[in-house]
Amino acid sequence: MRDFPDHLDLIIVGGGPVGGALALLLAHRGWQVGVLEARQQPAQDSRALAVAHASRQTLAGLGVWPQAAATPIHTVHVSQQQAFGRVKLSDADLGLPALGYVLPYADLATAIHARLAEQAGGVHYLTGAQVSGLKSLDGYAVVTVNQGGQERLLTTRLAVLAEGGKLLAGSGIGQSEHDYQQQAVVAEVWTDTPHHGQAFERFALDGPIAMLPKQDHYALVWTRPANDPLAVLGLPDAAFLAALQDRMGDRAGLLTRVGTRAAFPLRLKWADAHHGRRIAVVGNAAQTLHPVAGQGFNLGLRDAIALARVIAATPQPALGDADMLARYAALRQRDSLATVGFTDGLIRLFGLESVPVRHLRAAGLLALDNLQPLRRGFAQRMVFGTA
Protein backbone atom coordinates (compact mmCIF):
# COMPACT_ATOMS: atom_id res chain seq x y z
CA MET A 1 0.00 0.00 0.00
CA ARG A 2 3.02 2.24 0.53
CA ASP A 3 3.69 2.37 -3.22
CA PHE A 4 0.14 3.46 -4.00
CA PRO A 5 0.03 7.27 -4.50
CA ASP A 6 -1.98 9.46 -2.14
CA HIS A 7 -3.46 11.40 -5.05
CA LEU A 8 -4.38 10.22 -8.55
CA ASP A 9 -6.20 11.72 -11.50
CA LEU A 10 -8.65 8.82 -11.44
CA ILE A 11 -9.48 6.03 -8.98
CA ILE A 12 -11.54 3.04 -10.11
CA VAL A 13 -13.26 1.09 -7.35
CA GLY A 14 -13.48 -2.48 -8.66
CA GLY A 15 -10.90 -4.30 -10.77
CA GLY A 16 -13.20 -6.83 -12.40
CA PRO A 17 -13.61 -7.12 -16.18
CA VAL A 18 -15.33 -3.72 -16.63
CA GLY A 19 -13.31 -1.68 -14.14
CA GLY A 20 -10.10 -3.34 -15.27
CA ALA A 21 -10.89 -2.72 -18.93
CA LEU A 22 -11.51 0.97 -18.19
CA ALA A 23 -8.11 1.25 -16.52
CA LEU A 24 -6.41 -0.40 -19.50
CA LEU A 25 -8.29 1.84 -21.94
CA LEU A 26 -6.76 4.83 -20.12
CA ALA A 27 -3.26 3.35 -19.80
CA HIS A 28 -0.41 5.04 -21.69
CA ARG A 29 -2.48 8.21 -22.15
CA GLY A 30 -0.74 10.28 -19.51
CA TRP A 31 -3.36 9.87 -16.79
CA GLN A 32 -2.41 8.60 -13.33
CA VAL A 33 -4.98 5.86 -12.75
CA GLY A 34 -5.53 3.77 -9.62
CA VAL A 35 -7.55 0.55 -9.35
CA LEU A 36 -8.78 -0.67 -5.95
CA GLU A 37 -9.82 -4.32 -5.97
CA ALA A 38 -11.31 -5.97 -2.88
CA ARG A 39 -10.10 -9.47 -3.79
CA GLN A 40 -6.50 -10.61 -3.49
CA GLN A 41 -6.88 -12.90 -6.51
CA PRO A 42 -9.32 -12.93 -9.44
CA ALA A 43 -12.75 -14.37 -8.68
CA GLN A 44 -13.04 -18.04 -9.63
CA ASP A 45 -16.62 -17.55 -10.72
CA SER A 46 -18.00 -20.62 -12.49
CA ARG A 47 -20.38 -18.64 -14.69
CA ALA A 48 -19.85 -18.05 -18.40
CA LEU A 49 -20.01 -14.64 -20.06
CA ALA A 50 -21.78 -14.02 -23.36
CA VAL A 51 -19.35 -11.63 -25.03
CA ALA A 52 -20.57 -9.82 -28.16
CA HIS A 53 -18.25 -9.58 -31.15
CA ALA A 54 -17.81 -5.83 -30.57
CA SER A 55 -16.75 -6.48 -26.96
CA ARG A 56 -14.31 -9.13 -28.10
CA GLN A 57 -12.64 -6.58 -30.40
CA THR A 58 -12.17 -4.17 -27.50
CA LEU A 59 -10.73 -6.83 -25.19
CA ALA A 60 -8.40 -8.14 -27.89
CA GLY A 61 -7.15 -4.59 -28.48
CA LEU A 62 -6.29 -4.36 -24.77
CA GLY A 63 -4.35 -7.64 -24.90
CA VAL A 64 -6.65 -9.46 -22.47
CA TRP A 65 -8.63 -11.72 -24.79
CA PRO A 66 -8.13 -15.39 -23.73
CA GLN A 67 -8.55 -16.84 -27.21
CA ALA A 68 -8.08 -20.47 -26.22
CA ALA A 69 -10.98 -20.32 -23.73
CA ALA A 70 -13.51 -18.67 -26.08
CA THR A 71 -16.18 -20.54 -28.04
CA PRO A 72 -17.74 -18.65 -30.98
CA ILE A 73 -21.51 -18.24 -31.33
CA HIS A 74 -22.43 -18.36 -35.02
CA THR A 75 -26.20 -18.64 -34.71
CA VAL A 76 -28.83 -18.03 -32.03
CA HIS A 77 -32.06 -20.06 -32.18
CA VAL A 78 -34.97 -18.40 -30.32
CA SER A 79 -38.27 -20.22 -29.70
CA GLN A 80 -41.08 -20.64 -27.18
CA GLN A 81 -42.56 -23.79 -25.71
CA GLN A 82 -45.95 -25.03 -26.94
CA ALA A 83 -46.25 -22.42 -29.68
CA PHE A 84 -45.21 -22.11 -33.30
CA GLY A 85 -42.73 -19.57 -34.59
CA ARG A 86 -39.03 -19.22 -34.09
CA VAL A 87 -36.21 -16.93 -35.22
CA LYS A 88 -32.63 -17.82 -36.11
CA LEU A 89 -30.04 -15.05 -35.91
CA SER A 90 -26.82 -15.63 -37.84
CA ASP A 91 -23.40 -14.02 -38.06
CA ALA A 92 -23.88 -14.15 -41.86
CA ASP A 93 -26.64 -11.50 -41.47
CA LEU A 94 -23.99 -9.02 -40.30
CA GLY A 95 -21.00 -10.34 -42.23
CA LEU A 96 -19.15 -11.13 -39.00
CA PRO A 97 -16.99 -14.13 -38.06
CA ALA A 98 -19.27 -14.66 -35.03
CA LEU A 99 -22.15 -12.93 -33.27
CA GLY A 100 -20.36 -13.41 -30.00
CA TYR A 101 -18.38 -15.77 -27.84
CA VAL A 102 -18.90 -17.80 -24.69
CA LEU A 103 -16.08 -17.14 -22.26
CA PRO A 104 -15.55 -18.40 -18.70
CA TYR A 105 -15.66 -15.38 -16.38
CA ALA A 106 -12.61 -16.64 -14.49
CA ASP A 107 -10.43 -16.68 -17.63
CA LEU A 108 -11.21 -13.06 -18.47
CA ALA A 109 -10.81 -11.93 -14.84
CA THR A 110 -7.42 -13.67 -14.66
CA ALA A 111 -6.21 -12.08 -17.91
CA ILE A 112 -7.19 -8.59 -16.75
CA HIS A 113 -5.66 -9.15 -13.31
CA ALA A 114 -2.36 -10.14 -14.94
CA ARG A 115 -2.28 -6.99 -17.12
CA LEU A 116 -3.14 -4.70 -14.21
CA ALA A 117 -0.51 -6.36 -12.02
CA GLU A 118 2.15 -5.23 -14.49
CA GLN A 119 1.48 -1.70 -13.16
CA ALA A 120 2.29 -0.34 -16.62
CA GLY A 121 1.04 2.71 -18.49
CA GLY A 122 0.38 4.83 -15.42
CA VAL A 123 -1.98 2.27 -13.82
CA HIS A 124 -1.54 1.59 -10.08
CA TYR A 125 -3.22 -1.62 -8.92
CA LEU A 126 -4.00 -2.43 -5.29
CA THR A 127 -5.60 -5.77 -4.36
CA GLY A 128 -7.15 -6.73 -1.04
CA ALA A 129 -8.32 -3.12 -0.84
CA GLN A 130 -11.64 -2.65 0.94
CA VAL A 131 -13.23 0.72 0.18
CA SER A 132 -15.24 1.81 3.20
CA GLY A 133 -15.93 5.45 2.47
CA LEU A 134 -16.39 8.00 -0.28
CA LYS A 135 -16.83 11.75 0.02
CA SER A 136 -17.24 14.17 -2.85
CA LEU A 137 -16.04 17.76 -2.67
CA ASP A 138 -16.01 20.50 -5.28
CA GLY A 139 -12.44 19.92 -6.45
CA TYR A 140 -11.85 16.24 -5.70
CA ALA A 141 -13.22 13.08 -4.12
CA VAL A 142 -11.88 11.35 -1.01
CA VAL A 143 -11.76 7.56 -0.94
CA THR A 144 -11.27 5.68 2.33
CA VAL A 145 -9.52 2.37 1.76
CA ASN A 146 -8.43 -0.39 4.14
CA GLN A 147 -5.81 -2.99 3.30
CA GLY A 148 -4.59 -5.49 5.86
CA GLY A 149 -5.93 -3.43 8.75
CA GLN A 150 -4.33 -0.21 7.55
CA GLU A 151 -6.72 2.62 6.72
CA ARG A 152 -5.77 5.38 4.35
CA LEU A 153 -7.40 8.39 2.67
CA LEU A 154 -6.82 8.83 -1.04
CA THR A 155 -7.84 11.81 -3.16
CA THR A 156 -8.73 11.91 -6.83
CA ARG A 157 -10.22 14.22 -9.42
CA LEU A 158 -12.65 11.48 -10.45
CA ALA A 159 -13.83 8.34 -8.65
CA VAL A 160 -15.36 5.61 -10.81
CA LEU A 161 -17.56 2.98 -9.19
CA ALA A 162 -17.30 -0.31 -11.08
CA GLU A 163 -18.36 -2.85 -8.44
CA GLY A 164 -21.82 -4.39 -8.44
CA GLY A 165 -23.98 -4.68 -5.36
CA LYS A 166 -24.88 -1.65 -3.30
CA LEU A 167 -23.46 1.73 -4.28
CA LEU A 168 -21.21 3.38 -1.71
CA ALA A 169 -23.26 5.61 0.58
CA GLY A 170 -21.10 8.66 -0.03
CA SER A 171 -21.71 8.60 -3.78
CA GLY A 172 -24.93 10.58 -3.46
CA ILE A 173 -26.40 8.42 -6.25
CA GLY A 174 -29.62 6.57 -5.57
CA GLN A 175 -30.18 2.97 -6.64
CA SER A 176 -33.43 1.25 -7.57
CA GLU A 177 -34.12 -2.48 -7.54
CA HIS A 178 -36.72 -4.93 -8.79
CA ASP A 179 -36.73 -8.47 -7.45
CA TYR A 180 -37.84 -10.88 -10.18
CA GLN A 181 -38.60 -13.57 -7.59
CA GLN A 182 -36.52 -15.88 -9.75
CA GLN A 183 -33.20 -17.69 -9.56
CA ALA A 184 -30.77 -18.60 -12.30
CA VAL A 185 -29.63 -22.21 -12.17
CA VAL A 186 -26.30 -22.55 -13.96
CA ALA A 187 -24.56 -25.75 -15.02
CA GLU A 188 -22.74 -27.35 -17.92
CA VAL A 189 -24.65 -29.91 -19.99
CA TRP A 190 -23.62 -32.36 -22.70
CA THR A 191 -25.65 -33.68 -25.63
CA ASP A 192 -25.20 -36.38 -28.25
CA THR A 193 -25.12 -33.78 -31.06
CA PRO A 194 -22.32 -31.27 -31.87
CA HIS A 195 -23.45 -27.68 -31.32
CA HIS A 196 -21.66 -26.18 -34.36
CA GLY A 197 -21.58 -22.82 -32.59
CA GLN A 198 -25.35 -22.57 -32.16
CA ALA A 199 -26.88 -21.06 -29.01
CA PHE A 200 -30.47 -21.61 -27.91
CA GLU A 201 -32.85 -19.22 -26.15
CA ARG A 202 -35.96 -21.18 -25.25
CA PHE A 203 -38.87 -19.46 -23.53
CA ALA A 204 -40.37 -22.36 -21.60
CA LEU A 205 -43.73 -22.05 -19.89
CA ASP A 206 -42.11 -21.73 -16.45
CA GLY A 207 -39.04 -19.65 -17.32
CA PRO A 208 -36.48 -18.95 -20.05
CA ILE A 209 -33.61 -21.32 -20.79
CA ALA A 210 -30.32 -20.34 -22.42
CA MET A 211 -27.93 -22.98 -23.73
CA LEU A 212 -24.67 -21.45 -24.92
CA PRO A 213 -21.99 -23.40 -26.82
CA LYS A 214 -18.94 -23.87 -24.63
CA GLN A 215 -16.07 -25.98 -25.93
CA ASP A 216 -17.66 -29.37 -26.77
CA HIS A 217 -20.80 -28.88 -24.67
CA TYR A 218 -23.17 -26.12 -23.44
CA ALA A 219 -23.25 -23.61 -20.61
CA LEU A 220 -26.79 -23.65 -19.25
CA VAL A 221 -28.66 -20.76 -17.61
CA TRP A 222 -32.11 -21.94 -16.55
CA THR A 223 -34.38 -19.31 -14.99
CA ARG A 224 -36.57 -20.83 -12.29
CA PRO A 225 -39.09 -19.38 -9.80
CA ALA A 226 -37.46 -18.42 -6.49
CA ASN A 227 -39.60 -21.07 -4.75
CA ASP A 228 -39.06 -23.67 -7.45
CA PRO A 229 -41.80 -26.32 -7.42
CA LEU A 230 -39.47 -28.66 -9.33
CA ALA A 231 -36.48 -27.93 -7.07
CA VAL A 232 -34.23 -28.50 -10.09
CA LEU A 233 -31.12 -27.48 -8.17
CA GLY A 234 -31.31 -30.65 -6.08
CA LEU A 235 -32.85 -33.08 -8.57
CA PRO A 236 -30.92 -36.27 -9.39
CA ASP A 237 -29.05 -35.85 -12.67
CA ALA A 238 -31.41 -38.08 -14.66
CA ALA A 239 -34.50 -36.22 -13.44
CA PHE A 240 -32.85 -32.85 -14.08
CA LEU A 241 -31.97 -33.82 -17.65
CA ALA A 242 -35.48 -35.22 -18.25
CA ALA A 243 -37.11 -31.96 -17.05
CA LEU A 244 -34.76 -29.86 -19.20
CA GLN A 245 -35.29 -32.13 -22.24
CA ASP A 246 -39.05 -31.79 -21.84
CA ARG A 247 -38.76 -28.02 -22.16
CA MET A 248 -36.07 -27.91 -24.85
CA GLY A 249 -37.37 -30.66 -27.10
CA ASP A 250 -34.80 -32.19 -29.46
CA ARG A 251 -33.32 -28.93 -30.80
CA ALA A 252 -29.95 -29.45 -29.18
CA GLY A 253 -30.08 -33.23 -29.40
CA LEU A 254 -30.39 -35.73 -26.58
CA LEU A 255 -29.14 -34.42 -23.24
CA THR A 256 -26.70 -36.94 -21.82
CA ARG A 257 -24.89 -35.39 -18.84
CA VAL A 258 -25.01 -32.45 -16.44
CA GLY A 259 -22.19 -31.04 -14.34
CA THR A 260 -22.24 -29.33 -10.95
CA ARG A 261 -25.15 -26.94 -10.47
CA ALA A 262 -25.30 -23.57 -8.74
CA ALA A 263 -27.97 -20.88 -8.37
CA PHE A 264 -28.13 -17.14 -7.73
CA PRO A 265 -31.08 -14.78 -7.24
CA LEU A 266 -32.16 -12.51 -10.10
CA ARG A 267 -32.73 -8.82 -9.51
CA LEU A 268 -32.73 -5.80 -11.77
CA LYS A 269 -30.71 -2.95 -10.27
CA TRP A 270 -30.04 0.42 -11.78
CA ALA A 271 -28.38 3.60 -10.55
CA ASP A 272 -30.62 6.66 -10.67
CA ALA A 273 -27.87 8.44 -12.62
CA HIS A 274 -24.61 7.55 -14.33
CA HIS A 275 -22.79 10.21 -12.33
CA GLY A 276 -22.68 12.26 -9.16
CA ARG A 277 -20.36 14.99 -7.93
CA ARG A 278 -16.82 13.88 -8.93
CA ILE A 279 -18.20 10.34 -9.44
CA ALA A 280 -19.04 8.17 -12.46
CA VAL A 281 -20.61 4.70 -12.42
CA VAL A 282 -19.99 1.91 -14.94
CA GLY A 283 -20.85 -1.76 -15.39
CA ASN A 284 -22.86 -3.51 -12.70
CA ALA A 285 -22.64 -0.42 -10.51
CA ALA A 286 -24.71 1.38 -13.17
CA GLN A 287 -27.06 -1.49 -13.99
CA THR A 288 -27.35 -5.19 -13.21
CA LEU A 289 -29.53 -7.04 -15.71
CA HIS A 290 -31.43 -10.28 -15.97
CA PRO A 291 -29.22 -12.75 -17.93
CA VAL A 292 -32.00 -13.59 -20.42
CA ALA A 293 -30.37 -11.86 -23.42
CA GLY A 294 -26.73 -12.03 -22.31
CA GLN A 295 -26.32 -8.24 -22.44
CA GLY A 296 -25.04 -7.35 -18.97
CA PHE A 297 -21.28 -7.49 -19.53
CA ASN A 298 -21.49 -5.96 -22.99
CA LEU A 299 -23.54 -3.00 -21.74
CA GLY A 300 -21.08 -2.46 -18.90
CA LEU A 301 -18.10 -2.55 -21.24
CA ARG A 302 -19.78 0.05 -23.44
CA ASP A 303 -20.04 2.25 -20.31
CA ALA A 304 -16.28 1.94 -19.86
CA ILE A 305 -15.55 2.69 -23.52
CA ALA A 306 -17.75 5.80 -23.49
CA LEU A 307 -16.20 7.10 -20.26
CA ALA A 308 -12.68 6.51 -21.58
CA ARG A 309 -13.50 8.49 -24.73
CA VAL A 310 -14.90 11.40 -22.74
CA ILE A 311 -11.85 11.41 -20.46
CA ALA A 312 -9.49 11.30 -23.46
CA ALA A 313 -11.17 14.43 -24.83
CA THR A 314 -11.05 16.30 -21.48
CA PRO A 315 -8.20 18.61 -20.42
CA GLN A 316 -6.66 17.50 -17.13
CA PRO A 317 -7.96 20.49 -15.10
CA ALA A 318 -11.53 19.65 -16.18
CA LEU A 319 -11.34 15.94 -15.30
CA GLY A 320 -14.29 15.03 -13.11
CA ASP A 321 -16.07 18.36 -13.36
CA ALA A 322 -19.84 18.63 -13.85
CA ASP A 323 -19.72 19.31 -17.60
CA MET A 324 -17.50 16.32 -18.30
CA LEU A 325 -19.70 13.99 -16.28
CA ALA A 326 -22.85 15.33 -17.94
CA ARG A 327 -21.34 14.49 -21.34
CA TYR A 328 -20.66 10.94 -20.21
CA ALA A 329 -24.17 10.51 -18.81
CA ALA A 330 -25.74 11.84 -22.02
CA LEU A 331 -23.74 9.35 -24.09
CA ARG A 332 -24.91 6.41 -21.99
CA GLN A 333 -28.55 7.29 -21.42
CA ARG A 334 -30.07 5.89 -24.61
CA ASP A 335 -28.11 2.63 -24.72
CA SER A 336 -28.64 1.94 -21.02
CA LEU A 337 -32.38 2.65 -21.05
CA ALA A 338 -32.90 0.67 -24.27
CA THR A 339 -30.97 -2.39 -23.08
CA VAL A 340 -32.47 -2.43 -19.58
CA GLY A 341 -35.94 -1.98 -21.09
CA PHE A 342 -35.36 -4.70 -23.66
CA THR A 343 -34.19 -7.37 -21.21
CA ASP A 344 -36.80 -6.51 -18.60
CA GLY A 345 -39.48 -6.40 -21.29
CA LEU A 346 -38.56 -9.89 -22.51
CA ILE A 347 -39.04 -11.33 -19.03
CA ARG A 348 -42.39 -9.60 -18.62
CA LEU A 349 -43.63 -10.40 -22.14
CA PHE A 350 -42.75 -14.08 -22.04
CA GLY A 351 -44.10 -14.32 -18.50
CA LEU A 352 -47.62 -13.73 -19.82
CA GLU A 353 -49.16 -17.10 -20.61
CA SER A 354 -52.59 -16.32 -22.08
CA VAL A 355 -53.23 -18.02 -25.42
CA PRO A 356 -53.74 -14.75 -27.40
CA VAL A 357 -50.45 -13.34 -26.10
CA ARG A 358 -48.67 -16.58 -26.97
CA HIS A 359 -49.97 -16.33 -30.55
CA LEU A 360 -48.88 -12.69 -30.79
CA ARG A 361 -45.38 -13.66 -29.64
CA ALA A 362 -45.29 -16.43 -32.21
CA ALA A 363 -46.30 -14.01 -34.97
CA GLY A 364 -43.55 -11.64 -33.86
CA LEU A 365 -40.93 -14.39 -34.02
CA LEU A 366 -42.10 -15.40 -37.49
CA ALA A 367 -41.96 -11.82 -38.73
CA LEU A 368 -38.47 -11.36 -37.31
CA ASP A 369 -37.29 -14.57 -38.94
CA ASN A 370 -38.75 -13.82 -42.37
CA LEU A 371 -37.94 -10.12 -42.71
CA GLN A 372 -34.18 -9.91 -43.22
CA PRO A 373 -33.80 -6.13 -42.57
CA LEU A 374 -35.68 -6.51 -39.29
CA ARG A 375 -33.65 -9.57 -38.32
CA ARG A 376 -30.38 -7.86 -39.25
CA GLY A 377 -31.28 -4.77 -37.24
CA PHE A 378 -32.14 -6.89 -34.21
CA ALA A 379 -28.85 -8.82 -34.46
CA GLN A 380 -26.88 -5.59 -34.88
CA ARG A 381 -28.39 -4.19 -31.72
CA MET A 382 -27.43 -7.34 -29.82
CA VAL A 383 -23.83 -7.09 -31.03
CA PHE A 384 -23.19 -3.34 -30.98
CA GLY A 385 -25.83 -1.89 -28.64
CA THR A 386 -27.98 1.19 -29.24
CA ALA A 387 -26.04 4.19 -30.50
JSON list of N, CA, C and O in Angstrom, two decimals, residues 14-39:
[
{"chain": "A", "resi": 14, "resn": "GLY", "atom": "N", "xyz": [-13.06, -1.23, -8.03]},
{"chain": "A", "resi": 14, "resn": "GLY", "atom": "CA", "xyz": [-13.48, -2.48, -8.66]},
{"chain": "A", "resi": 14, "resn": "GLY", "atom": "C", "xyz": [-12.58, -2.82, -9.84]},
{"chain": "A", "resi": 14, "resn": "GLY", "atom": "O", "xyz": [-12.57, -2.11, -10.84]},
{"chain": "A", "resi": 15, "resn": "GLY", "atom": "N", "xyz": [-11.83, -3.90, -9.71]},
{"chain": "A", "resi": 15, "resn": "GLY", "atom": "CA", "xyz": [-10.90, -4.30, -10.77]},
{"chain": "A", "resi": 15, "resn": "GLY", "atom": "C", "xyz": [-11.35, -5.52, -11.53]},
{"chain": "A", "resi": 15, "resn": "GLY", "atom": "O", "xyz": [-10.52, -6.26, -12.07]},
{"chain": "A", "resi": 16, "resn": "GLY", "atom": "N", "xyz": [-12.67, -5.74, -11.60]},
{"chain": "A", "resi": 16, "resn": "GLY", "atom": "CA", "xyz": [-13.20, -6.83, -12.40]},
{"chain": "A", "resi": 16, "resn": "GLY", "atom": "C", "xyz": [-13.09, -6.52, -13.88]},
{"chain": "A", "resi": 16, "resn": "GLY", "atom": "O", "xyz": [-12.43, -5.56, -14.29]},
{"chain": "A", "resi": 17, "resn": "PRO", "atom": "N", "xyz": [-13.76, -7.30, -14.73]},
{"chain": "A", "resi": 17, "resn": "PRO", "atom": "CA", "xyz": [-13.61, -7.12, -16.18]},
{"chain": "A", "resi": 17, "resn": "PRO", "atom": "C", "xyz": [-13.94, -5.72, -16.68]},
{"chain": "A", "resi": 17, "resn": "PRO", "atom": "O", "xyz": [-13.25, -5.20, -17.56]},
{"chain": "A", "resi": 18, "resn": "VAL", "atom": "N", "xyz": [-14.98, -5.05, -16.14]},
{"chain": "A", "resi": 18, "resn": "VAL", "atom": "CA", "xyz": [-15.33, -3.72, -16.63]},
{"chain": "A", "resi": 18, "resn": "VAL", "atom": "C", "xyz": [-14.40, -2.66, -16.05]},
{"chain": "A", "resi": 18, "resn": "VAL", "atom": "O", "xyz": [-13.84, -1.83, -16.79]},
{"chain": "A", "resi": 19, "resn": "GLY", "atom": "N", "xyz": [-14.22, -2.65, -14.75]},
{"chain": "A", "resi": 19, "resn": "GLY", "atom": "CA", "xyz": [-13.31, -1.68, -14.14]},
{"chain": "A", "resi": 19, "resn": "GLY", "atom": "C", "xyz": [-11.89, -1.84, -14.63]},
{"chain": "A", "resi": 19, "resn": "GLY", "atom": "O", "xyz": [-11.19, -0.85, -14.91]},
{"chain": "A", "resi": 20, "resn": "GLY", "atom": "N", "xyz": [-11.44, -3.10, -14.76]},
{"chain": "A", "resi": 20, "resn": "GLY", "atom": "CA", "xyz": [-10.10, -3.34, -15.27]},
{"chain": "A", "resi": 20, "resn": "GLY", "atom": "C", "xyz": [-9.93, -2.89, -16.70]},
{"chain": "A", "resi": 20, "resn": "GLY", "atom": "O", "xyz": [-8.91, -2.32, -17.08]},
{"chain": "A", "resi": 21, "resn": "ALA", "atom": "N", "xyz": [-10.95, -3.15, -17.53]},
{"chain": "A", "resi": 21, "resn": "ALA", "atom": "CA", "xyz": [-10.89, -2.72, -18.93]},
{"chain": "A", "resi": 21, "resn": "ALA", "atom": "C", "xyz": [-10.82, -1.20, -19.03]},
{"chain": "A", "resi": 21, "resn": "ALA", "atom": "O", "xyz": [-10.08, -0.66, -19.86]},
{"chain": "A", "resi": 22, "resn": "LEU", "atom": "N", "xyz": [-11.57, -0.50, -18.18]},
{"chain": "A", "resi": 22, "resn": "LEU", "atom": "CA", "xyz": [-11.51, 0.97, -18.19]},
{"chain": "A", "resi": 22, "resn": "LEU", "atom": "C", "xyz": [-10.10, 1.45, -17.87]},
{"chain": "A", "resi": 22, "resn": "LEU", "atom": "O", "xyz": [-9.57, 2.35, -18.54]},
{"chain": "A", "resi": 23, "resn": "ALA", "atom": "N", "xyz": [-9.48, 0.86, -16.87]},
{"chain": "A", "resi": 23, "resn": "ALA", "atom": "CA", "xyz": [-8.11, 1.25, -16.52]},
{"chain": "A", "resi": 23, "resn": "ALA", "atom": "C", "xyz": [-7.17, 1.03, -17.70]},
{"chain": "A", "resi": 23, "resn": "ALA", "atom": "O", "xyz": [-6.32, 1.88, -18.00]},
{"chain": "A", "resi": 24, "resn": "LEU", "atom": "N", "xyz": [-7.29, -0.10, -18.38]},
{"chain": "A", "resi": 24, "resn": "LEU", "atom": "CA", "xyz": [-6.41, -0.40, -19.50]},
{"chain": "A", "resi": 24, "resn": "LEU", "atom": "C", "xyz": [-6.70, 0.50, -20.70]},
{"chain": "A", "resi": 24, "resn": "LEU", "atom": "O", "xyz": [-5.78, 0.84, -21.46]},
{"chain": "A", "resi": 25, "resn": "LEU", "atom": "N", "xyz": [-7.96, 0.90, -20.87]},
{"chain": "A", "resi": 25, "resn": "LEU", "atom": "CA", "xyz": [-8.29, 1.84, -21.94]},
{"chain": "A", "resi": 25, "resn": "LEU", "atom": "C", "xyz": [-7.61, 3.19, -21.72]},
{"chain": "A", "resi": 25, "resn": "LEU", "atom": "O", "xyz": [-7.31, 3.92, -22.68]},
{"chain": "A", "resi": 26, "resn": "LEU", "atom": "N", "xyz": [-7.37, 3.54, -20.45]},
{"chain": "A", "resi": 26, "resn": "LEU", "atom": "CA", "xyz": [-6.76, 4.83, -20.12]},
{"chain": "A", "resi": 26, "resn": "LEU", "atom": "C", "xyz": [-5.24, 4.75, -19.97]},
{"chain": "A", "resi": 26, "resn": "LEU", "atom": "O", "xyz": [-4.57, 5.78, -19.84]},
{"chain": "A", "resi": 27, "resn": "ALA", "atom": "N", "xyz": [-4.71, 3.52, -19.96]},
{"chain": "A", "resi": 27, "resn": "ALA", "atom": "CA", "xyz": [-3.26, 3.35, -19.80]},
{"chain": "A", "resi": 27, "resn": "ALA", "atom": "C", "xyz": [-2.51, 3.99, -20.97]},
{"chain": "A", "resi": 27, "resn": "ALA", "atom": "O", "xyz": [-3.02, 4.07, -22.08]},
{"chain": "A", "resi": 28, "resn": "HIS", "atom": "N", "xyz": [-1.30, 4.45, -20.68]},
{"chain": "A", "resi": 28, "resn": "HIS", "atom": "CA", "xyz": [-0.41, 5.04, -21.69]},
{"chain": "A", "resi": 28, "resn": "HIS", "atom": "C", "xyz": [-0.97, 6.33, -22.30]},
{"chain": "A", "resi": 28, "resn": "HIS", "atom": "O", "xyz": [-0.54, 6.75, -23.37]},
{"chain": "A", "resi": 29, "resn": "ARG", "atom": "N", "xyz": [-1.93, 6.96, -21.64]},
{"chain": "A", "resi": 29, "resn": "ARG", "atom": "CA", "xyz": [-2.48, 8.21, -22.15]},
{"chain": "A", "resi": 29, "resn": "ARG", "atom": "C", "xyz": [-2.09, 9.40, -21.29]},
{"chain": "A", "resi": 29, "resn": "ARG", "atom": "O", "xyz": [-2.63, 10.50, -21.46]},
{"chain": "A", "resi": 30, "resn": "GLY", "atom": "N", "xyz": [-1.21, 9.17, -20.33]},
{"chain": "A", "resi": 30, "resn": "GLY", "atom": "CA", "xyz": [-0.74, 10.28, -19.51]},
{"chain": "A", "resi": 30, "resn": "GLY", "atom": "C", "xyz": [-1.51, 10.49, -18.22]},
{"chain": "A", "resi": 30, "resn": "GLY", "atom": "O", "xyz": [-1.13, 11.33, -17.40]},
{"chain": "A", "resi": 31, "resn": "TRP", "atom": "N", "xyz": [-2.60, 9.74, -18.02]},
{"chain": "A", "resi": 31, "resn": "TRP", "atom": "CA", "xyz": [-3.36, 9.87, -16.79]},
{"chain": "A", "resi": 31, "resn": "TRP", "atom": "C", "xyz": [-2.77, 8.97, -15.70]},
{"chain": "A", "resi": 31, "resn": "TRP", "atom": "O", "xyz": [-2.32, 7.87, -15.98]},
{"chain": "A", "resi": 32, "resn": "GLN", "atom": "N", "xyz": [-2.80, 9.43, -14.47]},
{"chain": "A", "resi": 32, "resn": "GLN", "atom": "CA", "xyz": [-2.41, 8.60, -13.33]},
{"chain": "A", "resi": 32, "resn": "GLN", "atom": "C", "xyz": [-3.69, 7.92, -12.81]},
{"chain": "A", "resi": 32, "resn": "GLN", "atom": "O", "xyz": [-4.56, 8.57, -12.24]},
{"chain": "A", "resi": 33, "resn": "VAL", "atom": "N", "xyz": [-3.76, 6.61, -13.03]},
{"chain": "A", "resi": 33, "resn": "VAL", "atom": "CA", "xyz": [-4.98, 5.86, -12.75]},
{"chain": "A", "resi": 33, "resn": "VAL", "atom": "C", "xyz": [-4.72, 4.84, -11.64]},
{"chain": "A", "resi": 33, "resn": "VAL", "atom": "O", "xyz": [-3.71, 4.12, -11.67]},
{"chain": "A", "resi": 34, "resn": "GLY", "atom": "N", "xyz": [-5.62, 4.76, -10.68]},
{"chain": "A", "resi": 34, "resn": "GLY", "atom": "CA", "xyz": [-5.53, 3.77, -9.62]},
{"chain": "A", "resi": 34, "resn": "GLY", "atom": "C", "xyz": [-6.72, 2.83, -9.67]},
{"chain": "A", "resi": 34, "resn": "GLY", "atom": "O", "xyz": [-7.84, 3.25, -9.96]},
{"chain": "A", "resi": 35, "resn": "VAL", "atom": "N", "xyz": [-6.49, 1.56, -9.40]},
{"chain": "A", "resi": 35, "resn": "VAL", "atom": "CA", "xyz": [-7.55, 0.55, -9.35]},
{"chain": "A", "resi": 35, "resn": "VAL", "atom": "C", "xyz": [-7.52, -0.09, -7.97]},
{"chain": "A", "resi": 35, "resn": "VAL", "atom": "O", "xyz": [-6.48, -0.61, -7.54]},
{"chain": "A", "resi": 36, "resn": "LEU", "atom": "N", "xyz": [-8.65, -0.06, -7.27]},
{"chain": "A", "resi": 36, "resn": "LEU", "atom": "CA", "xyz": [-8.78, -0.67, -5.95]},
{"chain": "A", "resi": 36, "resn": "LEU", "atom": "C", "xyz": [-9.67, -1.90, -6.08]},
{"chain": "A", "resi": 36, "resn": "LEU", "atom": "O", "xyz": [-10.85, -1.79, -6.41]},
{"chain": "A", "resi": 37, "resn": "GLU", "atom": "N", "xyz": [-9.09, -3.05, -5.82]},
{"chain": "A", "resi": 37, "resn": "GLU", "atom": "CA", "xyz": [-9.82, -4.32, -5.97]},
{"chain": "A", "resi": 37, "resn": "GLU", "atom": "C", "xyz": [-9.90, -5.02, -4.61]},
{"chain": "A", "resi": 37, "resn": "GLU", "atom": "O", "xyz": [-8.87, -5.22, -3.95]},
{"chain": "A", "resi": 38, "resn": "ALA", "atom": "N", "xyz": [-11.11, -5.38, -4.20]},
{"chain": "A", "resi": 38, "resn": "ALA", "atom": "CA", "xyz": [-11.31, -5.97, -2.88]},
{"chain": "A", "resi": 38, "resn": "ALA", "atom": "C", "xyz": [-10.67, -7.36, -2.76]},
{"chain": "A", "resi": 38, "resn": "ALA", "atom": "O", "xyz": [-10.19, -7.74, -1.70]},
{"chain": "A", "resi": 39, "resn": "ARG", "atom": "N", "xyz": [-10.65, -8.12, -3.85]},
{"chain": "A", "resi": 39, "resn": "ARG", "atom": "CA", "xyz": [-10.10, -9.47, -3.79]},
{"chain": "A", "resi": 39, "resn": "ARG", "atom": "C", "xyz": [-8.58, -9.45, -3.94]},
{"chain": "A", "resi": 39, "resn": "ARG", "atom": "O", "xyz": [-8.02, -8.61, -4.62]}
]
